[in-house]
XYZ file of C-alpha atoms in Angstrom:
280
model
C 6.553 125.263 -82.911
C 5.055 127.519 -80.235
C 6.700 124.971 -77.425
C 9.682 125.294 -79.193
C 9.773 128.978 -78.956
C 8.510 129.357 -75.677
C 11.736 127.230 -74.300
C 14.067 128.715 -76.851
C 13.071 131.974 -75.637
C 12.909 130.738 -71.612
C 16.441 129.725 -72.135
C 17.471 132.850 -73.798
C 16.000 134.542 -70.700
C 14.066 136.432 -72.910
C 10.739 138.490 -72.144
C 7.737 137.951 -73.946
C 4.834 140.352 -73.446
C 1.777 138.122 -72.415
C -0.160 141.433 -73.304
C 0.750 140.654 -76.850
C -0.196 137.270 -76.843
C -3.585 137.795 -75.071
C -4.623 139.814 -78.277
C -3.218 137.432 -80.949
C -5.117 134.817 -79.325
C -8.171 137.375 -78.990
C -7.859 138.585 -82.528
C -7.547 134.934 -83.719
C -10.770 133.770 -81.338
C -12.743 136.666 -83.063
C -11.947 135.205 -86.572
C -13.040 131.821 -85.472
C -15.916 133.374 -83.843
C -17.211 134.697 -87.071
C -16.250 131.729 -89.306
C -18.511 129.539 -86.943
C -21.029 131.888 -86.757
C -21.131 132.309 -91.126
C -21.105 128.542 -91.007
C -24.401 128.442 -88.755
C -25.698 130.789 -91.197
C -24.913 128.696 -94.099
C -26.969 125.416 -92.732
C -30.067 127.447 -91.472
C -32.610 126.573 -93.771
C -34.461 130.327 -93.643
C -30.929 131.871 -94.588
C -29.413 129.456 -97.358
C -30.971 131.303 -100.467
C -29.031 134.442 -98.737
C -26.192 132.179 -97.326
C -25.415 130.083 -100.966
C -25.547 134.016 -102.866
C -23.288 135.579 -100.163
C -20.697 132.232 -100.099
C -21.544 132.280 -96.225
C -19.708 128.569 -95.952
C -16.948 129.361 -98.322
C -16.005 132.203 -96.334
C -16.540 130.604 -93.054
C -13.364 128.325 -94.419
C -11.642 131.109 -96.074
C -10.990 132.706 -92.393
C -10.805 130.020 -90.516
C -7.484 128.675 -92.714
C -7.094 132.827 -92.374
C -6.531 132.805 -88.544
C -4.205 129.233 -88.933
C -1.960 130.646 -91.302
C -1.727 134.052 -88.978
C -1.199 131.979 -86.027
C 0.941 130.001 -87.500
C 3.216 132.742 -89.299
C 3.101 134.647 -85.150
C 5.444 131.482 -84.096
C 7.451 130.966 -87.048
C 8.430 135.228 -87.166
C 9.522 134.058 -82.939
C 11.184 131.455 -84.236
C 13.137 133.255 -87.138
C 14.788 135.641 -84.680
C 15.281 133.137 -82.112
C 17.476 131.258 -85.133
C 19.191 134.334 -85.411
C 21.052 133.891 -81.718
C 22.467 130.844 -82.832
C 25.434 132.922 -84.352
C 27.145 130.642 -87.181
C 29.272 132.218 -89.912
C 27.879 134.707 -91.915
C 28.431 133.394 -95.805
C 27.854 137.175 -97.027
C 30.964 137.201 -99.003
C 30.095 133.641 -100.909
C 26.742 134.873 -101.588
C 28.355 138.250 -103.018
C 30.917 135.999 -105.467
C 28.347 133.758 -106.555
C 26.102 136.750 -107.538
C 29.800 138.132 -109.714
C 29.801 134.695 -111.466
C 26.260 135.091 -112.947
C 27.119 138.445 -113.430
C 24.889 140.714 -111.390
C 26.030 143.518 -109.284
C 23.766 144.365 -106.343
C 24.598 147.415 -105.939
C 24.776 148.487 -109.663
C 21.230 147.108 -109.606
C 19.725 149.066 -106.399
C 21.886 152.173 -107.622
C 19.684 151.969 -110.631
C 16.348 151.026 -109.338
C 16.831 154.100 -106.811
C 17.424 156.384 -110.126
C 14.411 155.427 -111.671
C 11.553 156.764 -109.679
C 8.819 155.438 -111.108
C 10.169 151.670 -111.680
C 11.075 152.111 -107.651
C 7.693 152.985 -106.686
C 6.138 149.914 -108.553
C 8.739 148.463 -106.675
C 7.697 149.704 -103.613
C 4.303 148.625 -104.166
C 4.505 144.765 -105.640
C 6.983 144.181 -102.590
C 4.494 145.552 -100.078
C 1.856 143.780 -101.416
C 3.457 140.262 -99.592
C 1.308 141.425 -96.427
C -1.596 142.071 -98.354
C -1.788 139.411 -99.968
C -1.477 136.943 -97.219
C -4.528 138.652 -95.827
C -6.836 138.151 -98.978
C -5.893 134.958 -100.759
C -7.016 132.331 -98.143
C -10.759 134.493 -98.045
C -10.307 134.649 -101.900
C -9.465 130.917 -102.239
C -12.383 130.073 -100.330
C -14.678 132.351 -101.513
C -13.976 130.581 -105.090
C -14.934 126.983 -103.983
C -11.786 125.482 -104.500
C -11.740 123.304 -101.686
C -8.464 121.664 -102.558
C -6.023 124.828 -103.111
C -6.802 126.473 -99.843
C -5.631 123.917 -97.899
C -2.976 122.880 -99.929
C -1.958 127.248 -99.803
C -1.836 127.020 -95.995
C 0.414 124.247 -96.139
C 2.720 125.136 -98.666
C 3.240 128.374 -96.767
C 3.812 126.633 -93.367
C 6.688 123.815 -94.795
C 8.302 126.762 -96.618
C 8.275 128.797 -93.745
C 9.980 126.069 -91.478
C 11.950 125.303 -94.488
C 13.467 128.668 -94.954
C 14.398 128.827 -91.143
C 16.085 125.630 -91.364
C 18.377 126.464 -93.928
C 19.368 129.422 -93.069
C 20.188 128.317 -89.534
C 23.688 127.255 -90.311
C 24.101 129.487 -93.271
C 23.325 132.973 -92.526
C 23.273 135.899 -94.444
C 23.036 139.925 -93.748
C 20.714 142.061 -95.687
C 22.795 143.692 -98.402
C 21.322 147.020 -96.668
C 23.036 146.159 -93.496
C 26.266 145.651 -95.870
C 26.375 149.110 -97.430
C 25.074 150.738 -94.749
C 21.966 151.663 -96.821
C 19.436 153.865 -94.750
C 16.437 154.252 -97.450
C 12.740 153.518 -96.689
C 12.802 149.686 -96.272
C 16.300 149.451 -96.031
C 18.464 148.999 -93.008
C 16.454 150.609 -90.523
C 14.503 147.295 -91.390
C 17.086 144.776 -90.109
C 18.072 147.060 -87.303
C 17.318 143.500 -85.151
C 19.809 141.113 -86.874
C 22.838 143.511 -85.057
C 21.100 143.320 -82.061
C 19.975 139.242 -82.048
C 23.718 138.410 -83.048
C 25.224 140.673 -80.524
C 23.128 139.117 -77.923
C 21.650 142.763 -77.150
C 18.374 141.945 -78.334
C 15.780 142.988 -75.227
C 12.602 140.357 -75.677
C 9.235 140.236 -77.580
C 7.193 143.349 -76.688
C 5.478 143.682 -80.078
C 4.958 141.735 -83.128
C 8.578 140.799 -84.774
C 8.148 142.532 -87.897
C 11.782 142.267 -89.334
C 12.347 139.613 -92.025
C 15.983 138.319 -90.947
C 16.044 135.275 -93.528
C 18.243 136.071 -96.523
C 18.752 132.703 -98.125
C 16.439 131.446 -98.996
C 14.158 134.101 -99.848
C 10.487 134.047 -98.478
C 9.285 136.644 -100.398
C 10.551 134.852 -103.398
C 9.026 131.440 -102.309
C 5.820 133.124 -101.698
C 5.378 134.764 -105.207
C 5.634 131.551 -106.227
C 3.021 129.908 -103.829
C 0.669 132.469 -104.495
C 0.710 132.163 -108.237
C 0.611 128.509 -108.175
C -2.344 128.710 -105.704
C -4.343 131.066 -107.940
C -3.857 129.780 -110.977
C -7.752 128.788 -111.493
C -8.468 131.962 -109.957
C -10.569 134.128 -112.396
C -8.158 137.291 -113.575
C -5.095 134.721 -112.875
C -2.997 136.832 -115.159
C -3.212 140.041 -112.581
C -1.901 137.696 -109.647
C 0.593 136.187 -111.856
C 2.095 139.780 -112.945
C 1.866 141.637 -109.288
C 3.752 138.341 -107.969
C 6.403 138.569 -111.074
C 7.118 141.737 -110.302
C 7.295 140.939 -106.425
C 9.871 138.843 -107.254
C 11.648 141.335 -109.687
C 11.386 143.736 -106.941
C 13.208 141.216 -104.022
C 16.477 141.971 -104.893
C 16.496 145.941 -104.278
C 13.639 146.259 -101.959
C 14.358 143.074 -99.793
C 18.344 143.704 -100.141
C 18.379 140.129 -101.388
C 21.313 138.644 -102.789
C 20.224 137.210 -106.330
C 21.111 133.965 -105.174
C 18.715 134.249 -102.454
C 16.088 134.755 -105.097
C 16.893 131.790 -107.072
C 17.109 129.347 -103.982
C 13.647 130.975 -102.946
C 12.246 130.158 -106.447
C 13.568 126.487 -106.537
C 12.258 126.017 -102.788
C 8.962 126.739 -104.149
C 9.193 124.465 -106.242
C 10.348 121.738 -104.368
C 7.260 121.951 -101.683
C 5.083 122.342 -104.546
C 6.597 119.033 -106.091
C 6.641 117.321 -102.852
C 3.526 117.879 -102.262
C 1.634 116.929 -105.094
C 3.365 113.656 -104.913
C 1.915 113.203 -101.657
C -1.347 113.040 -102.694
């Protein structure tokens, strides 16, 4: 994927601050660094009473699959807005009239959430905690033992990652905050970038893309699902199953998600899940 980006963006005549990539690559090497050096720990024979109580090993594979997955999501946010340039259609207005025949109203719905103070905080909160959680649950997965989740987390994430980009490439979709025109916290100001990457005005890679520019299907969606699934022999299961239930609750007025977009993201899920236990 990082070849493919590199050329993509070559092509594009793109810049790409080498700056930025020297401290990925540093911050990624310091993870790796530690992992290995918890590992050590855990087969010294003076330290393994210390080691086995502290989970020294566990956690040594809890970052390491940490710093894949971040590596990993670095080339696949590149390769999102390089998908972008490719310019097909936009299907806003299908996505809009399949939402009617269901029978929800976007902007009935955000008009509401935004009324509601409190029940947009939560909001707020559960759809923030995406980030966080991609930070803690491979450490948490390995801290708990369970060898066979972790990995199978990692690579969930990665195929729906790829996944999401894939489909969207020939059916994109604007935020419904770059459709009203909505300037909240979180809202358009957020997917200032998809203007600029389909006007061809968009200037290179001098930080981090932070923007997520994929409306169908919806990652944050797919992930709520992912996460619960992974967790679900977690202790306190029912906490990760409600914060990531009411991530996905939240998607539609805090992501500016068509519901449709929510549903597909849901079913992906699924699918990888399904997929992949077959597999094995």
């Amino acid at each position: 994927m990082a070849l493919l980006d590199l050329g993509w963006i070559d092509q594009l005549k793109w810049s790409l601050s080498l700056t930025l990539v020297a401290r990925i690559g540093m911050a990624m090497a310091c993870l790796l660094l530690i992992a290995a050096a918890l590992f050590r720990i855990s087969h010294t024979a003076r330290f393994s009473p210390y080691a086995e109580r502290l989970r020294c090993r566990e956690l040594a594979r809890g970052l390491a699959w940490f710093a894949v997955l971040q590596c990993f999501f670095f080339a696949a946010d590149v390769l999102q807005y390089l998908s972008v340039t490719v310019g097909a259609p936009l299907i806003d207005e299908r996505l809009m009239a399949l939402d009617r025949l269901i029978g929800f109203d976007w902007l009935a719905h955000y008009r509401w959430v935004h009324s509601h103070p409190m029940i947009e905080f939560l909001f707020v909160l559960a759809y923030a905690s995406f980030w966080v959680q991609l930070l803690i649950i491979p450490v948490l997965l390995g801290y708990h033992r369970d060898a066979d989740r972790l990995p199978e987390f990692v690579i969930n994430m990665m195929v729906t990652a790829v996944l999401c980009v894939l489909i969207s490439l020939p059916i994109p979709a604007a935020s419904l905050f770059l459709h009203y025109d909505i300037a909240d916290i979180g809202g358009a100001a957020w997917y200032s970038d998809f203007r600029l990457l389909r006007e061809g005005a968009f200037p290179g890679f001098a930080a981090i893309p932070r923007q997520g520019l994929i409306a169908l299907p919806s990652f944050h969606a797919a992930t709520a699902v992912l996460i619960t699934y992974s967790l679900r022999r977690t202790p306190r299961f029912h906490y990760w199953a409600g914060l990531n239930l009411l991530m996905l609750i939240a998607t539609p007025s805090r992501g500016g998600h068509y519901l449709v977009d929510v549903v597909a993201g849901v079913l992906l899920a699924i699918a990888v899940i399904a997929i992949g236990r077959l597999a094995r």
